[in-house]
């Protein structure tokens, strides 16, 4: 047994994916032999998250042996948000220790004179400067002085520092000094974690790169301890060591050993997994253009999936809000737009008497009024109960039962202040929440030059299937697809993910002149050499992950822009070959042509102007299995599925209608019905509106389309 | 349900108008070619109703607050009845239509649904180059507006979707970087088109009447929110005096004063008694004064209030014509932000002690705009940058280190690596500037020290650092901060220190140092908790000199704790 080789038979035994969120730990188990998928939801167990994993495994998988373990976790983001990391220091170029504190100096909360900017994760005393300079072209103009670093190491040892980030000016152009400094510090400081900034990002902008290194240094020892404890649990259960993978923010899996030094890549693994799942589903179902929509308790997240591919951005930030600069991270992250509208979002009236929904959320505790845990505010979930679009008859995750009475009371109270009855108020809350969700969908489609009418909406999370059809109608999307297990779809998505690792390098230079032939002024960097180097890194990484050549790929892309612009457009290069890419004249010419087209698609215009390459991007991909099997339906018990219930539901403009309620588990492939109807399953309800048609396709996916 | 009685539909439409403005803002940042737009976000996007009343504004900087609507009103005045879908009007007249200085160019597009005029999209953006006597189009010593660049007196630059070639080529011929300038123009136009499409879709979905109803509701609710916030402010009359360092030509300080009167239903700021229009370019016209006061007004009422015309209904501004705040044609205004930001600062200073829960002590205030211009390989290189500085303390918080001033906002300092790679200057330091100033029970934040080594020449340095002589003010016994300064160390040993420079020549090997001030302190420094002083000494954020002089420490103890 050597790694993820072989074909589908490699999926023998049970594959388990566990996604730890702030409130719930979701588990999905896939039995390769039978093709069966099981799901379980339990409460998370901070701060000993691994205990929750162990309990979930015992409850849902035993006694079957676990043959592979895939994992997404909040451990890293929790340590960052709660500022519970290791005592950390920064070693940097002379003259630049305050880069971490100056940041970009912006004041996003424009009219607030009391704005407090992000506090650096390392205090000034522990930000140390040393000599040594590299130019922007990578020339060393001043060497390191090892004795200076040894002195720094002594001070850090005395101060009890447990983790050090090393980040030098212009190291993106040549990391030699930075690497040398990291080596010296590691040798001088045994047992102390050392993070080299360019090992995570080789893009320019010293603040962003340095901050990324510092945050990685801050969480690395915490993540390392967690993975150690988790590893011991997996050892006891006999999970093969080369079959344990972690979900990264960029939507790719990586093994424990590889994840360990770069824990920051785990910062946003849950949301990424859902989008990866939606992409796999899009490929399996043959849907070219998809918006993935995850509606949770507090927010809705939308992401674009085209040709089965997830959009990955290379700049991300934590704690960034409209009114707060946050902390930038130069790690690949799935491109999501998040809005403050989820099931727990509170409807309220502002001082001017305007009604609003969100962004404040009742969360899981006390939760919506219907939870009966003391939440008195009317939330989106309460409104959905009052309209009848969700029911109270089945347990609502974690054994919770909903109270329609409590929901109605809260909605009535709010309505009274608006001079509206509870029904009109509930309809309005749903509409307003959906307007926010629609905005998120538009920001990833319309605002990026796409026509939403070409898209299928793949909706999941507890609130996704409830609001999807309404959103699709409002935005005139093609239709709605509800995947299997929408309540634990992030965990399911992990089972569909690939191993991925991205290498990026900033090497700006002219790609082509505008109208006239010939090159623009300026020297052309050695891109070929850089790509060759990164290809080699990619191949080595794939080998280390045990990926067979038949299941491996290397993807190439360049970040390009019009000369003088700042923002770049990522242009995929068509060559995907394990042998690597020759970034020659022909490839560049094609890339420039694609760039003009993509720029016009995205921004509605193209310029007759010189085009520059900024970053080279090389991604190693290892496929683990056949995700299509995940979505294969378990055949339902034969016969014509009868509604389990019929109830009065308020369909806004269509009024009150007697609406049949079906159990999803009883609906076989090929089943069809006319709206209105409701389809219930654990954790969520799919609402099908009047004048819509719903069907279950051969994969078991629920599809909703407009009639006619 | 009738839309008039359905608050939810109105909210959905209002959210749609806000979203359209948002998308315009994002679209411009992504397509612009000037660092001043994409890094500094020195622009604002707005949507107005058909009469040019501001409904929503997306800001990169505070300085443009409300000016986008004045531009739309100017378009209404000049072109009412003569506007077609797809038209774009360009204007940068500093003396009309919300104009500030020539570099800030407004583009206004009427938003239609069919033949119905819904309102206007208006974007004001800082173009890196608009021609004139000086590279970068501003200088501290311009004698009049004619030397400051090309004037665009609200002319149709696009008619029904077709570019006015004569005008576009005239612009190209008058600026130093035609490629970038026209690129910015087209990006701004494209961003307006995004807003036009969104508003049209909104009107088609919900009806023109509902959109107009939502617009009226935005204004009505804005005023209610503002009046409610106004009621919570202390009532009375508050005054402040200060001085603008000099005008960049004569070296004479310019006295400025304000008298703020807050009653139950009005907020009046009266600048009568401030000095006359100066000879140098630090003057602002009415638009800059209004935007400056609006910034302070919003900070005082509630920073989270929306920006629309209704919110500003209770605000009155009084100032006779011909002052430094109310310059008239053809007075020079290319560094207008110096006076405009002082207007904001004066109002804040008048009210700081009365409104401690909203305000802080004085900060470095000046945008500290710098231009380094030269030619390399036959190509013009112009680096235009604002500099961050130290902010003032509040009664319960230390001042922030290194933030852009009140006139800026979502404005980003340029990374040293970008400056080096793109412009070729060597950045030898970018660090907090720890100087003995700004002590207080809560201390001021530190400014920055940025050093650039000039590798080639000649390079011309133009810079306007206000508050070079008059430092940021302290509150309630807090010490004042430190001034801003430009320092040059020539290779031959000559040194200069200045607040304003115009086209100052630099050569290979020369070192330029930009230093911005520490903010003012709040409260008696002797009352500062000893542990906090110790931490600052350990972090090298307070000098032993201040520990002894201001905080009452023993010399030896301070030296022991200090780590530079």
PDB file of N, CA and C in Angstrom, chain A residues 357-431:
ATOM      1  N   UNK A 357     -32.949  43.009   8.031  1.00  0.00           N
ATOM      2  CA  UNK A 357     -32.663  41.618   8.399  1.00  0.00           C
ATOM      3  C   UNK A 357     -31.153  41.440   8.428  1.00  0.00           C
ATOM      4  N   UNK A 358     -30.630  40.930   9.577  1.00  0.00           N
ATOM      5  CA  UNK A 358     -29.190  40.735   9.727  1.00  0.00           C
ATOM      6  C   UNK A 358     -28.469  42.058   9.842  1.00  0.00           C
ATOM      7  N   UNK A 359     -27.138  42.109   9.885  1.00  0.00           N
ATOM      8  CA  UNK A 359     -26.263  40.936   9.941  1.00  0.00           C
ATOM      9  C   UNK A 359     -26.202  40.272  11.324  1.00  0.00           C
ATOM     10  N   UNK A 360     -26.838  40.882  12.339  1.00  0.00           N
ATOM     11  CA  UNK A 360     -26.796  40.261  13.655  1.00  0.00           C
ATOM     12  C   UNK A 360     -27.568  38.941  13.611  1.00  0.00           C
ATOM     13  N   UNK A 361     -27.019  37.937  14.262  1.00  0.00           N
ATOM     14  CA  UNK A 361     -27.639  36.622  14.220  1.00  0.00           C
ATOM     15  C   UNK A 361     -27.869  36.101  15.628  1.00  0.00           C
ATOM     16  N   UNK A 362     -28.952  35.350  15.784  1.00  0.00           N
ATOM     17  CA  UNK A 362     -29.216  34.714  17.078  1.00  0.00           C
ATOM     18  C   UNK A 362     -28.321  33.492  17.254  1.00  0.00           C
ATOM     19  N   UNK A 363     -27.593  33.120  16.206  1.00  0.00           N
ATOM     20  CA  UNK A 363     -26.644  32.012  16.269  1.00  0.00           C
ATOM     21  C   UNK A 363     -27.330  30.707  16.646  1.00  0.00           C
ATOM     22  N   UNK A 364     -26.588  29.833  17.301  1.00  0.00           N
ATOM     23  CA  UNK A 364     -27.148  28.553  17.721  1.00  0.00           C
ATOM     24  C   UNK A 364     -27.667  28.660  19.149  1.00  0.00           C
ATOM     25  N   UNK A 365     -27.161  29.642  19.873  1.00  0.00           N
ATOM     26  CA  UNK A 365     -27.557  29.810  21.259  1.00  0.00           C
ATOM     27  C   UNK A 365     -27.692  31.300  21.567  1.00  0.00           C
ATOM     28  N   UNK A 366     -28.822  31.905  21.832  1.00  0.00           N
ATOM     29  CA  UNK A 366     -30.075  31.176  22.077  1.00  0.00           C
ATOM     30  C   UNK A 366     -30.735  30.649  20.811  1.00  0.00           C
ATOM     31  N   UNK A 367     -30.337  31.137  19.655  1.00  0.00           N
ATOM     32  CA  UNK A 367     -30.965  30.689  18.430  1.00  0.00           C
ATOM     33  C   UNK A 367     -32.285  31.396  18.187  1.00  0.00           C
ATOM     34  N   UNK A 368     -32.925  31.051  17.053  1.00  0.00           N
ATOM     35  CA  UNK A 368     -34.219  31.643  16.725  1.00  0.00           C
ATOM     36  C   UNK A 368     -35.237  31.426  17.844  1.00  0.00           C
ATOM     37  N   UNK A 369     -36.277  32.269  17.843  1.00  0.00           N
ATOM     38  CA  UNK A 369     -37.313  32.139  18.871  1.00  0.00           C
ATOM     39  C   UNK A 369     -37.857  30.715  18.912  1.00  0.00           C
ATOM     40  N   UNK A 370     -37.947  30.092  17.742  1.00  0.00           N
ATOM     41  CA  UNK A 370     -38.538  28.760  17.646  1.00  0.00           C
ATOM     42  C   UNK A 370     -37.735  27.694  18.395  1.00  0.00           C
ATOM     43  N   UNK A 371     -36.466  27.972  18.686  1.00  0.00           N
ATOM     44  CA  UNK A 371     -35.673  26.991  19.435  1.00  0.00           C
ATOM     45  C   UNK A 371     -36.164  26.878  20.874  1.00  0.00           C
ATOM     46  N   UNK A 372     -36.874  27.923  21.327  1.00  0.00           N
ATOM     47  CA  UNK A 372     -37.387  27.906  22.690  1.00  0.00           C
ATOM     48  C   UNK A 372     -36.293  27.963  23.731  1.00  0.00           C
ATOM     49  N   UNK A 373     -35.161  28.600  23.383  1.00  0.00           N
ATOM     50  CA  UNK A 373     -34.059  28.689  24.359  1.00  0.00           C
ATOM     51  C   UNK A 373     -33.887  30.113  24.844  1.00  0.00           C
ATOM     52  N   UNK A 374     -34.932  30.885  24.738  1.00  0.00           N
ATOM     53  CA  UNK A 374     -34.856  32.248  25.267  1.00  0.00           C
ATOM     54  C   UNK A 374     -34.607  33.310  24.224  1.00  0.00           C
ATOM     55  N   UNK A 375     -34.465  32.912  22.950  1.00  0.00           N
ATOM     56  CA  UNK A 375     -34.316  33.898  21.891  1.00  0.00           C
ATOM     57  C   UNK A 375     -35.667  34.536  21.591  1.00  0.00           C
ATOM     58  N   UNK A 376     -35.788  35.854  21.788  1.00  0.00           N
ATOM     59  CA  UNK A 376     -37.077  36.510  21.598  1.00  0.00           C
ATOM     60  C   UNK A 376     -37.193  37.214  20.258  1.00  0.00           C
ATOM     61  N   UNK A 377     -36.069  37.359  19.547  1.00  0.00           N
ATOM     62  CA  UNK A 377     -36.084  38.089  18.281  1.00  0.00           C
ATOM     63  C   UNK A 377     -36.605  37.200  17.161  1.00  0.00           C
ATOM     64  N   UNK A 378     -37.302  37.838  16.236  1.00  0.00           N
ATOM     65  CA  UNK A 378     -37.777  37.097  15.066  1.00  0.00           C
ATOM     66  C   UNK A 378     -36.616  36.919  14.094  1.00  0.00           C
ATOM     67  N   UNK A 379     -36.390  35.687  13.664  1.00  0.00           N
ATOM     68  CA  UNK A 379     -35.301  35.411  12.728  1.00  0.00           C
ATOM     69  C   UNK A 379     -35.880  34.876  11.428  1.00  0.00           C
ATOM     70  N   UNK A 380     -34.990  34.652  10.470  1.00  0.00           N
ATOM     71  CA  UNK A 380     -35.409  34.125   9.179  1.00  0.00           C
ATOM     72  C   UNK A 380     -36.045  32.742   9.357  1.00  0.00           C
ATOM     73  N   UNK A 381     -35.468  31.924  10.218  1.00  0.00           N
ATOM     74  CA  UNK A 381     -36.034  30.600  10.469  1.00  0.00           C
ATOM     75  C   UNK A 381     -37.448  30.717  11.040  1.00  0.00           C
ATOM     76  N   UNK A 382     -37.641  31.672  11.951  1.00  0.00           N
ATOM     77  CA  UNK A 382     -38.990  31.878  12.509  1.00  0.00           C
ATOM     78  C   UNK A 382     -39.975  32.260  11.407  1.00  0.00           C
ATOM     79  N   UNK A 383     -39.522  33.141  10.512  1.00  0.00           N
ATOM     80  CA  UNK A 383     -40.398  33.556   9.415  1.00  0.00           C
ATOM     81  C   UNK A 383     -40.746  32.367   8.529  1.00  0.00           C
ATOM     82  N   UNK A 384     -39.774  31.509   8.258  1.00  0.00           N
ATOM     83  CA  UNK A 384     -40.013  30.345   7.410  1.00  0.00           C
ATOM     84  C   UNK A 384     -41.010  29.381   8.059  1.00  0.00           C
ATOM     85  N   UNK A 385     -40.979  29.316   9.383  1.00  0.00           N
ATOM     86  CA  UNK A 385     -41.950  28.478  10.091  1.00  0.00           C
ATOM     87  C   UNK A 385     -43.357  29.061   9.983  1.00  0.00           C
ATOM     88  N   UNK A 386     -43.449  30.398  10.085  1.00  0.00           N
ATOM     89  CA  UNK A 386     -44.764  31.043  10.038  1.00  0.00           C
ATOM     90  C   UNK A 386     -45.383  30.899   8.650  1.00  0.00           C
ATOM     91  N   UNK A 387     -44.563  31.028   7.606  1.00  0.00           N
ATOM     92  CA  UNK A 387     -45.115  30.831   6.253  1.00  0.00           C
ATOM     93  C   UNK A 387     -45.420  29.360   6.006  1.00  0.00           C
ATOM     94  N   UNK A 388     -44.841  28.494   6.811  1.00  0.00           N
ATOM     95  CA  UNK A 388     -45.051  27.063   6.621  1.00  0.00           C
ATOM     96  C   UNK A 388     -44.071  26.427   5.665  1.00  0.00           C
ATOM     97  N   UNK A 389     -43.102  27.214   5.174  1.00  0.00           N
ATOM     98  CA  UNK A 389     -42.158  26.642   4.204  1.00  0.00           C
ATOM     99  C   UNK A 389     -41.200  25.665   4.861  1.00  0.00           C
ATOM    100  N   UNK A 390     -41.018  25.765   6.160  1.00  0.00           N
ATOM    101  CA  UNK A 390     -40.403  24.644   6.873  1.00  0.00           C
ATOM    102  C   UNK A 390     -41.389  24.193   7.942  1.00  0.00           C
ATOM    103  N   UNK A 391     -41.262  22.944   8.326  1.00  0.00           N
ATOM    104  CA  UNK A 391     -42.207  22.385   9.285  1.00  0.00           C
ATOM    105  C   UNK A 391     -41.546  22.147  10.622  1.00  0.00           C
ATOM    106  N   UNK A 392     -42.362  21.893  11.613  1.00  0.00           N
ATOM    107  CA  UNK A 392     -41.829  21.682  12.957  1.00  0.00           C
ATOM    108  C   UNK A 392     -41.939  20.228  13.361  1.00  0.00           C
ATOM    109  N   UNK A 393     -42.340  19.373  12.424  1.00  0.00           N
ATOM    110  CA  UNK A 393     -42.661  18.015  12.843  1.00  0.00           C
ATOM    111  C   UNK A 393     -41.431  17.151  13.067  1.00  0.00           C
ATOM    112  N   UNK A 394     -40.341  17.458  12.370  1.00  0.00           N
ATOM    113  CA  UNK A 394     -39.184  16.565  12.551  1.00  0.00           C
ATOM    114  C   UNK A 394     -38.065  17.284  13.308  1.00  0.00           C
ATOM    115  N   UNK A 395     -37.219  16.474  13.983  1.00  0.00           N
ATOM    116  CA  UNK A 395     -36.118  17.088  14.741  1.00  0.00           C
ATOM    117  C   UNK A 395     -35.231  17.924  13.818  1.00  0.00           C
ATOM    118  N   UNK A 396     -34.695  19.002  14.352  1.00  0.00           N
ATOM    119  CA  UNK A 396     -34.000  19.997  13.544  1.00  0.00           C
ATOM    120  C   UNK A 396     -32.501  19.941  13.786  1.00  0.00           C
ATOM    121  N   UNK A 397     -31.886  18.783  13.724  1.00  0.00           N
ATOM    122  CA  UNK A 397     -30.441  18.713  13.938  1.00  0.00           C
ATOM    123  C   UNK A 397     -30.117  18.763  15.416  1.00  0.00           C
ATOM    124  N   UNK A 398     -29.250  17.858  15.870  1.00  0.00           N
ATOM    125  CA  UNK A 398     -28.893  17.825  17.282  1.00  0.00           C
ATOM    126  C   UNK A 398     -30.087  17.528  18.177  1.00  0.00           C
ATOM    127  N   UNK A 399     -31.165  16.924  17.613  1.00  0.00           N
ATOM    128  CA  UNK A 399     -32.302  16.508  18.413  1.00  0.00           C
ATOM    129  C   UNK A 399     -33.241  17.632  18.804  1.00  0.00           C
ATOM    130  N   UNK A 400     -32.971  18.836  18.265  1.00  0.00           N
ATOM    131  CA  UNK A 400     -33.768  20.002  18.618  1.00  0.00           C
ATOM    132  C   UNK A 400     -35.146  19.940  17.960  1.00  0.00           C
ATOM    133  N   UNK A 401     -36.174  20.417  18.675  1.00  0.00           N
ATOM    134  CA  UNK A 401     -37.497  20.539  18.064  1.00  0.00           C
ATOM    135  C   UNK A 401     -37.896  21.998  17.992  1.00  0.00           C
ATOM    136  N   UNK A 402     -38.579  22.350  16.925  1.00  0.00           N
ATOM    137  CA  UNK A 402     -38.949  23.748  16.717  1.00  0.00           C
ATOM    138  C   UNK A 402     -40.361  24.012  17.219  1.00  0.00           C
ATOM    139  N   UNK A 403     -40.578  25.231  17.698  1.00  0.00           N
ATOM    140  CA  UNK A 403     -41.895  25.618  18.161  1.00  0.00           C
ATOM    141  C   UNK A 403     -42.486  26.676  17.242  1.00  0.00           C
ATOM    142  N   UNK A 404     -43.557  26.311  16.502  1.00  0.00           N
ATOM    143  CA  UNK A 404     -44.207  27.268  15.612  1.00  0.00           C
ATOM    144  C   UNK A 404     -44.818  28.396  16.438  1.00  0.00           C
ATOM    145  N   UNK A 405     -45.327  28.041  17.589  1.00  0.00           N
ATOM    146  CA  UNK A 405     -45.980  29.043  18.446  1.00  0.00           C
ATOM    147  C   UNK A 405     -45.014  30.149  18.830  1.00  0.00           C
ATOM    148  N   UNK A 406     -43.820  29.750  19.266  1.00  0.00           N
ATOM    149  CA  UNK A 406     -42.825  30.751  19.693  1.00  0.00           C
ATOM    150  C   UNK A 406     -42.397  31.602  18.505  1.00  0.00           C
ATOM    151  N   UNK A 407     -42.246  30.978  17.336  1.00  0.00           N
ATOM    152  CA  UNK A 407     -41.852  31.709  16.128  1.00  0.00           C
ATOM    153  C   UNK A 407     -42.913  32.740  15.785  1.00  0.00           C
ATOM    154  N   UNK A 408     -44.164  32.315  15.817  1.00  0.00           N
ATOM    155  CA  UNK A 408     -45.279  33.187  15.456  1.00  0.00           C
ATOM    156  C   UNK A 408     -45.371  34.382  16.402  1.00  0.00           C
ATOM    157  N   UNK A 409     -45.141  34.104  17.665  1.00  0.00           N
ATOM    158  CA  UNK A 409     -45.194  35.167  18.667  1.00  0.00           C
ATOM    159  C   UNK A 409     -44.138  36.244  18.368  1.00  0.00           C
ATOM    160  N   UNK A 410     -42.913  35.792  18.075  1.00  0.00           N
ATOM    161  CA  UNK A 410     -41.826  36.741  17.811  1.00  0.00           C
ATOM    162  C   UNK A 410     -42.106  37.545  16.544  1.00  0.00           C
ATOM    163  N   UNK A 411     -42.601  36.878  15.506  1.00  0.00           N
ATOM    164  CA  UNK A 411     -42.875  37.560  14.240  1.00  0.00           C
ATOM    165  C   UNK A 411     -44.049  38.529  14.433  1.00  0.00           C
ATOM    166  N   UNK A 412     -45.029  38.146  15.209  1.00  0.00           N
ATOM    167  CA  UNK A 412     -46.186  39.010  15.469  1.00  0.00           C
ATOM    168  C   UNK A 412     -45.747  40.300  16.168  1.00  0.00           C
ATOM    169  N   UNK A 413     -44.849  40.122  17.157  1.00  0.00           N
ATOM    170  CA  UNK A 413     -44.352  41.292  17.904  1.00  0.00           C
ATOM    171  C   UNK A 413     -43.692  42.301  16.965  1.00  0.00           C
ATOM    172  N   UNK A 414     -42.847  41.791  16.062  1.00  0.00           N
ATOM    173  CA  UNK A 414     -42.158  42.689  15.133  1.00  0.00           C
ATOM    174  C   UNK A 414     -43.163  43.355  14.187  1.00  0.00           C
ATOM    175  N   UNK A 415     -44.110  42.534  13.683  1.00  0.00           N
ATOM    176  CA  UNK A 415     -45.094  43.034  12.728  1.00  0.00           C
ATOM    177  C   UNK A 415     -45.941  44.149  13.320  1.00  0.00           C
ATOM    178  N   UNK A 416     -46.278  44.012  14.610  1.00  0.00           N
ATOM    179  CA  UNK A 416     -47.126  45.008  15.263  1.00  0.00           C
ATOM    180  C   UNK A 416     -46.483  46.386  15.179  1.00  0.00           C
ATOM    181  N   UNK A 417     -45.161  46.432  15.277  1.00  0.00           N
ATOM    182  CA  UNK A 417     -44.459  47.722  15.237  1.00  0.00           C
ATOM    183  C   UNK A 417     -44.435  48.299  13.828  1.00  0.00           C
ATOM    184  N   UNK A 418     -44.678  47.444  12.823  1.00  0.00           N
ATOM    185  CA  UNK A 418     -44.710  47.915  11.438  1.00  0.00           C
ATOM    186  C   UNK A 418     -46.132  48.114  10.948  1.00  0.00           C
ATOM    187  N   UNK A 419     -47.088  47.750  11.807  1.00  0.00           N
ATOM    188  CA  UNK A 419     -48.484  47.812  11.392  1.00  0.00           C
ATOM    189  C   UNK A 419     -48.841  46.689  10.428  1.00  0.00           C
ATOM    190  N   UNK A 420     -48.162  45.561  10.543  1.00  0.00           N
ATOM    191  CA  UNK A 420     -48.423  44.429   9.662  1.00  0.00           C
ATOM    192  C   UNK A 420     -48.778  43.203  10.492  1.00  0.00           C
ATOM    193  N   UNK A 421     -49.568  42.328   9.886  1.00  0.00           N
ATOM    194  CA  UNK A 421     -49.886  41.070  10.540  1.00  0.00           C
ATOM    195  C   UNK A 421     -48.709  40.112  10.462  1.00  0.00           C
ATOM    196  N   UNK A 422     -48.769  39.021  11.218  1.00  0.00           N
ATOM    197  CA  UNK A 422     -47.637  38.082  11.234  1.00  0.00           C
ATOM    198  C   UNK A 422     -47.367  37.463   9.863  1.00  0.00           C
ATOM    199  N   UNK A 423     -48.418  37.217   9.075  1.00  0.00           N
ATOM    200  CA  UNK A 423     -48.197  36.577   7.775  1.00  0.00           C
ATOM    201  C   UNK A 423     -47.407  37.497   6.854  1.00  0.00           C
ATOM    202  N   UNK A 424     -47.863  38.751   6.739  1.00  0.00           N
ATOM    203  CA  UNK A 424     -47.168  39.705   5.863  1.00  0.00           C
ATOM    204  C   UNK A 424     -45.745  39.937   6.360  1.00  0.00           C
ATOM    205  N   UNK A 425     -45.579  39.978   7.672  1.00  0.00           N
ATOM    206  CA  UNK A 425     -44.245  40.196   8.232  1.00  0.00           C
ATOM    207  C   UNK A 425     -43.325  39.026   7.892  1.00  0.00           C
ATOM    208  N   UNK A 426     -43.838  37.826   8.041  1.00  0.00           N
ATOM    209  CA  UNK A 426     -43.012  36.642   7.759  1.00  0.00           C
ATOM    210  C   UNK A 426     -42.609  36.605   6.284  1.00  0.00           C
ATOM    211  N   UNK A 427     -43.578  36.888   5.407  1.00  0.00           N
ATOM    212  CA  UNK A 427     -43.251  36.916   3.973  1.00  0.00           C
ATOM    213  C   UNK A 427     -42.162  37.962   3.698  1.00  0.00           C
ATOM    214  N   UNK A 428     -42.301  39.112   4.339  1.00  0.00           N
ATOM    215  CA  UNK A 428     -41.352  40.197   4.123  1.00  0.00           C
ATOM    216  C   UNK A 428     -39.956  39.855   4.618  1.00  0.00           C
ATOM    217  N   UNK A 429     -39.880  39.226   5.786  1.00  0.00           N
ATOM    218  CA  UNK A 429     -38.560  38.857   6.326  1.00  0.00           C
ATOM    219  C   UNK A 429     -37.853  37.925   5.343  1.00  0.00           C
ATOM    220  N   UNK A 430     -38.605  36.939   4.842  1.00  0.00           N
ATOM    221  CA  UNK A 430     -38.006  35.992   3.897  1.00  0.00           C
ATOM    222  C   UNK A 430     -37.526  36.724   2.647  1.00  0.00           C
ATOM    223  N   UNK A 431     -38.365  37.661   2.154  1.00  0.00           N
ATOM    224  CA  UNK A 431     -37.984  38.371   0.937  1.00  0.00           C
ATOM    225  C   UNK A 431     -36.733  39.214   1.131  1.00  0.00           C
TER     226      UNK A 431
END
